[in-house]
GROMACS .gro file of C-alpha atoms in nm:
model
  147
    1MET     CA    1  -0.006   0.026  -0.002
    2SER     CA    2   0.169   0.360  -0.091
    3LEU     CA    3   0.211   0.568   0.177
    4LEU     CA    4  -0.102   0.811   0.075
    5LEU     CA    5  -0.321   0.526   0.176
    6HIS     CA    6  -0.127   0.393   0.502
    7GLU     CA    7  -0.209   0.775   0.637
    8LYS     CA    8  -0.572   0.752   0.525
    9TRP     CA    9  -0.680   0.446   0.629
   10LEU     CA   10  -0.488   0.561   0.980
   11GLU     CA   11  -0.661   0.870   0.971
   12LEU     CA   12  -1.040   0.733   0.912
   13PHE     CA   13  -0.945   0.493   1.228
   14ASN     CA   14  -0.786   0.780   1.475
   15PRO     CA   15  -0.887   1.142   1.352
   16SER     CA   16  -0.742   1.298   1.621
   17LEU     CA   17  -0.390   1.317   1.399
   18SER     CA   18  -0.412   1.657   1.234
   19THR     CA   19  -0.315   1.734   0.932
   20GLN     CA   20  -0.111   1.965   1.056
   21SER     CA   21   0.069   1.663   1.293
   22ARG     CA   22   0.089   1.412   0.991
   23ASP     CA   23   0.272   1.692   0.803
   24SER     CA   24   0.540   1.758   1.047
   25HIS     CA   25   0.580   1.374   1.110
   26SER     CA   26   0.774   1.089   0.893
   27TYR     CA   27   0.610   0.823   0.757
   28PHE     CA   28   0.806   0.655   1.089
   29SER     CA   29   0.683   0.954   1.282
   30LEU     CA   30   0.372   0.954   1.208
   31PHE     CA   31   0.335   0.550   1.314
   32GLU     CA   32   0.546   0.635   1.666
   33PHE     CA   33   0.319   0.850   1.748
   34ALA     CA   34  -0.031   0.652   1.710
   35ARG     CA   35   0.147   0.427   1.920
   36GLU     CA   36   0.192   0.673   2.179
   37GLN     CA   37  -0.183   0.720   2.160
   38LEU     CA   38  -0.274   0.408   2.277
   39MET     CA   39  -0.392   0.291   2.643
   40PRO     CA   40  -0.229   0.027   2.832
   41VAL     CA   41  -0.294  -0.344   2.752
   42SER     CA   42  -0.495  -0.559   2.946
   43ASP     CA   43  -0.407  -0.917   3.119
   44ASN     CA   44  -0.634  -1.037   2.865
   45GLN     CA   45  -0.423  -1.203   2.567
   46ASP     CA   46  -0.687  -1.339   2.384
   47ALA     CA   47  -1.050  -1.121   2.329
   48VAL     CA   48  -1.339  -1.170   2.113
   49LEU     CA   49  -1.536  -0.870   1.964
   50GLN     CA   50  -1.867  -1.000   1.847
   51LEU     CA   51  -2.014  -0.753   1.623
   52PRO     CA   52  -2.417  -0.668   1.580
   53GLN     CA   53  -2.586  -0.714   1.342
   54ASN     CA   54  -2.647  -0.385   1.201
   55LEU     CA   55  -2.237  -0.291   0.979
   56THR     CA   56  -2.333  -0.025   0.739
   57VAL     CA   57  -2.304   0.352   0.757
   58ARG     CA   58  -2.523   0.434   1.019
   59ALA     CA   59  -2.371   0.244   1.299
   60ILE     CA   60  -2.052   0.259   1.178
   61SER     CA   61  -1.908   0.533   1.408
   62ALA     CA   62  -1.968   0.377   1.701
   63LEU     CA   63  -1.877   0.042   1.581
   64GLN     CA   64  -1.566   0.232   1.490
   65GLN     CA   65  -1.528   0.384   1.882
   66GLU     CA   66  -1.567   0.053   2.068
   67MET     CA   67  -1.335  -0.153   1.796
   68LEU     CA   68  -1.071   0.098   1.877
   69GLN     CA   69  -1.124   0.077   2.288
   70PHE     CA   70  -1.119  -0.320   2.246
   71ILE     CA   71  -0.799  -0.327   2.038
   72ASP     CA   72  -0.667  -0.093   2.250
   73LYS     CA   73  -0.718  -0.299   2.581
   74ASN     CA   74  -0.605  -0.663   2.449
   75THR     CA   75  -0.327  -0.794   2.312
   76SER     CA   76  -0.535  -1.045   2.078
   77THR     CA   77  -0.848  -0.930   1.926
   78THR     CA   78  -1.076  -1.175   1.727
   79ILE     CA   79  -1.354  -1.064   1.607
   80GLU     CA   80  -1.665  -1.225   1.509
   81LEU     CA   81  -1.936  -1.108   1.218
   82PRO     CA   82  -2.316  -1.229   1.228
   83GLU     CA   83  -2.383  -1.467   0.968
   84ASP     CA   84  -2.642  -1.248   0.810
   85GLY     CA   85  -2.605  -0.920   0.961
   86GLN     CA   86  -2.651  -0.588   0.739
   87VAL     CA   87  -2.284  -0.513   0.581
   88ASP     CA   88  -2.172  -0.212   0.334
   89ILE     CA   89  -1.844  -0.112   0.201
   90SER     CA   90  -1.805   0.144   0.509
   91PHE     CA   91  -1.783  -0.204   0.707
   92LEU     CA   92  -1.506  -0.307   0.495
   93GLN     CA   93  -1.333   0.001   0.540
   94VAL     CA   94  -1.309   0.038   0.904
   95MET     CA   95  -1.195  -0.319   0.899
   96GLU     CA   96  -0.879  -0.213   0.656
   97ALA     CA   97  -0.852   0.052   0.896
   98ALA     CA   98  -0.840  -0.158   1.194
   99ARG     CA   99  -0.572  -0.380   1.083
  100ILE     CA  100  -0.352  -0.107   0.971
  101TYR     CA  101  -0.442   0.053   1.333
  102ALA     CA  102  -0.361  -0.380   1.528
  103ASN     CA  103  -0.048  -0.343   1.278
  104THR     CA  104   0.096  -0.041   1.443
  105ALA     CA  105   0.047  -0.134   1.743
  106GLY     CA  106   0.260  -0.440   1.758
  107LYS     CA  107  -0.139  -0.597   1.817
  108TYR     CA  108  -0.281  -0.917   1.671
  109LEU     CA  109  -0.619  -0.897   1.460
  110ALA     CA  110  -0.815  -1.180   1.327
  111LEU     CA  111  -1.174  -1.257   1.203
  112ALA     CA  112  -1.313  -1.585   1.331
  113SER     CA  113  -1.403  -1.729   1.066
  114PRO     CA  114  -1.354  -1.634   0.696
  115ALA     CA  115  -1.598  -1.406   0.571
  116SER     CA  116  -1.978  -1.541   0.421
  117GLY     CA  117  -2.308  -1.449   0.327
  118PRO     CA  118  -2.349  -1.071   0.375
  119THR     CA  119  -1.943  -0.957   0.390
  120LEU     CA  120  -1.838  -1.187   0.157
  121ASP     CA  121  -2.119  -1.066  -0.063
  122VAL     CA  122  -2.032  -0.650  -0.005
  123LEU     CA  123  -1.594  -0.774  -0.056
  124GLN     CA  124  -1.710  -0.938  -0.432
  125ARG     CA  125  -1.966  -0.615  -0.514
  126SER     CA  126  -1.677  -0.340  -0.404
  127GLY     CA  127  -1.432  -0.528  -0.635
  128LEU     CA  128  -1.200  -0.602  -0.337
  129LEU     CA  129  -1.135  -0.972  -0.384
  130GLU     CA  130  -0.937  -0.895  -0.703
  131GLY     CA  131  -0.697  -0.697  -0.540
  132PHE     CA  132  -0.637  -0.886  -0.242
  133SER     CA  133  -0.308  -0.952  -0.103
  134ALA     CA  134  -0.189  -1.289   0.069
  135ALA     CA  135  -0.240  -1.111   0.420
  136ASP     CA  136  -0.564  -0.975   0.273
  137GLN     CA  137  -0.653  -1.328   0.150
  138GLN     CA  138  -0.559  -1.494   0.499
  139PHE     CA  139  -0.737  -1.251   0.707
  140TRP     CA  140  -1.066  -1.200   0.509
  141LEU     CA  141  -1.087  -1.603   0.334
  142HIS     CA  142  -0.838  -1.774   0.567
  143GLN     CA  143  -0.659  -1.877   0.247
  144GLU     CA  144  -0.315  -1.978   0.248
  145VAL     CA  145  -0.118  -1.871  -0.094
  146ILE     CA  146   0.066  -2.129  -0.259
  147GLN     CA  147   0.409  -1.940  -0.450
   0.00000   0.00000   0.00000
């Protein structure tokens, strides 16, 4: 991913990073700055976050905050997706931002099971599946790429 795209994902997940503070830091120090903003990790080493049925733009702001707090409190987070929930592209954007955020914080984030149902449908309709990297395939589909 390009530097600009990484910064956009980080900005989406942590809007407290102003344009001025982003511009005054190098790529490396931007992520160091984000890491400094984290709360201490709790004793919970592997926590599961069950997501609600509504994963659309109408509920995404509250979900974003809940996920941020959950990731901050835990070393390892497993996300359980609803089987027949409502999903739109805003959810995919928040999940991608969460992946980047967790990675920069030295934390682990995974899905409990491969994307299926409405989530897989939105991944297909958005065109994201065609551009998936090996890491994307592992995260979203639990598929290993043989090279």
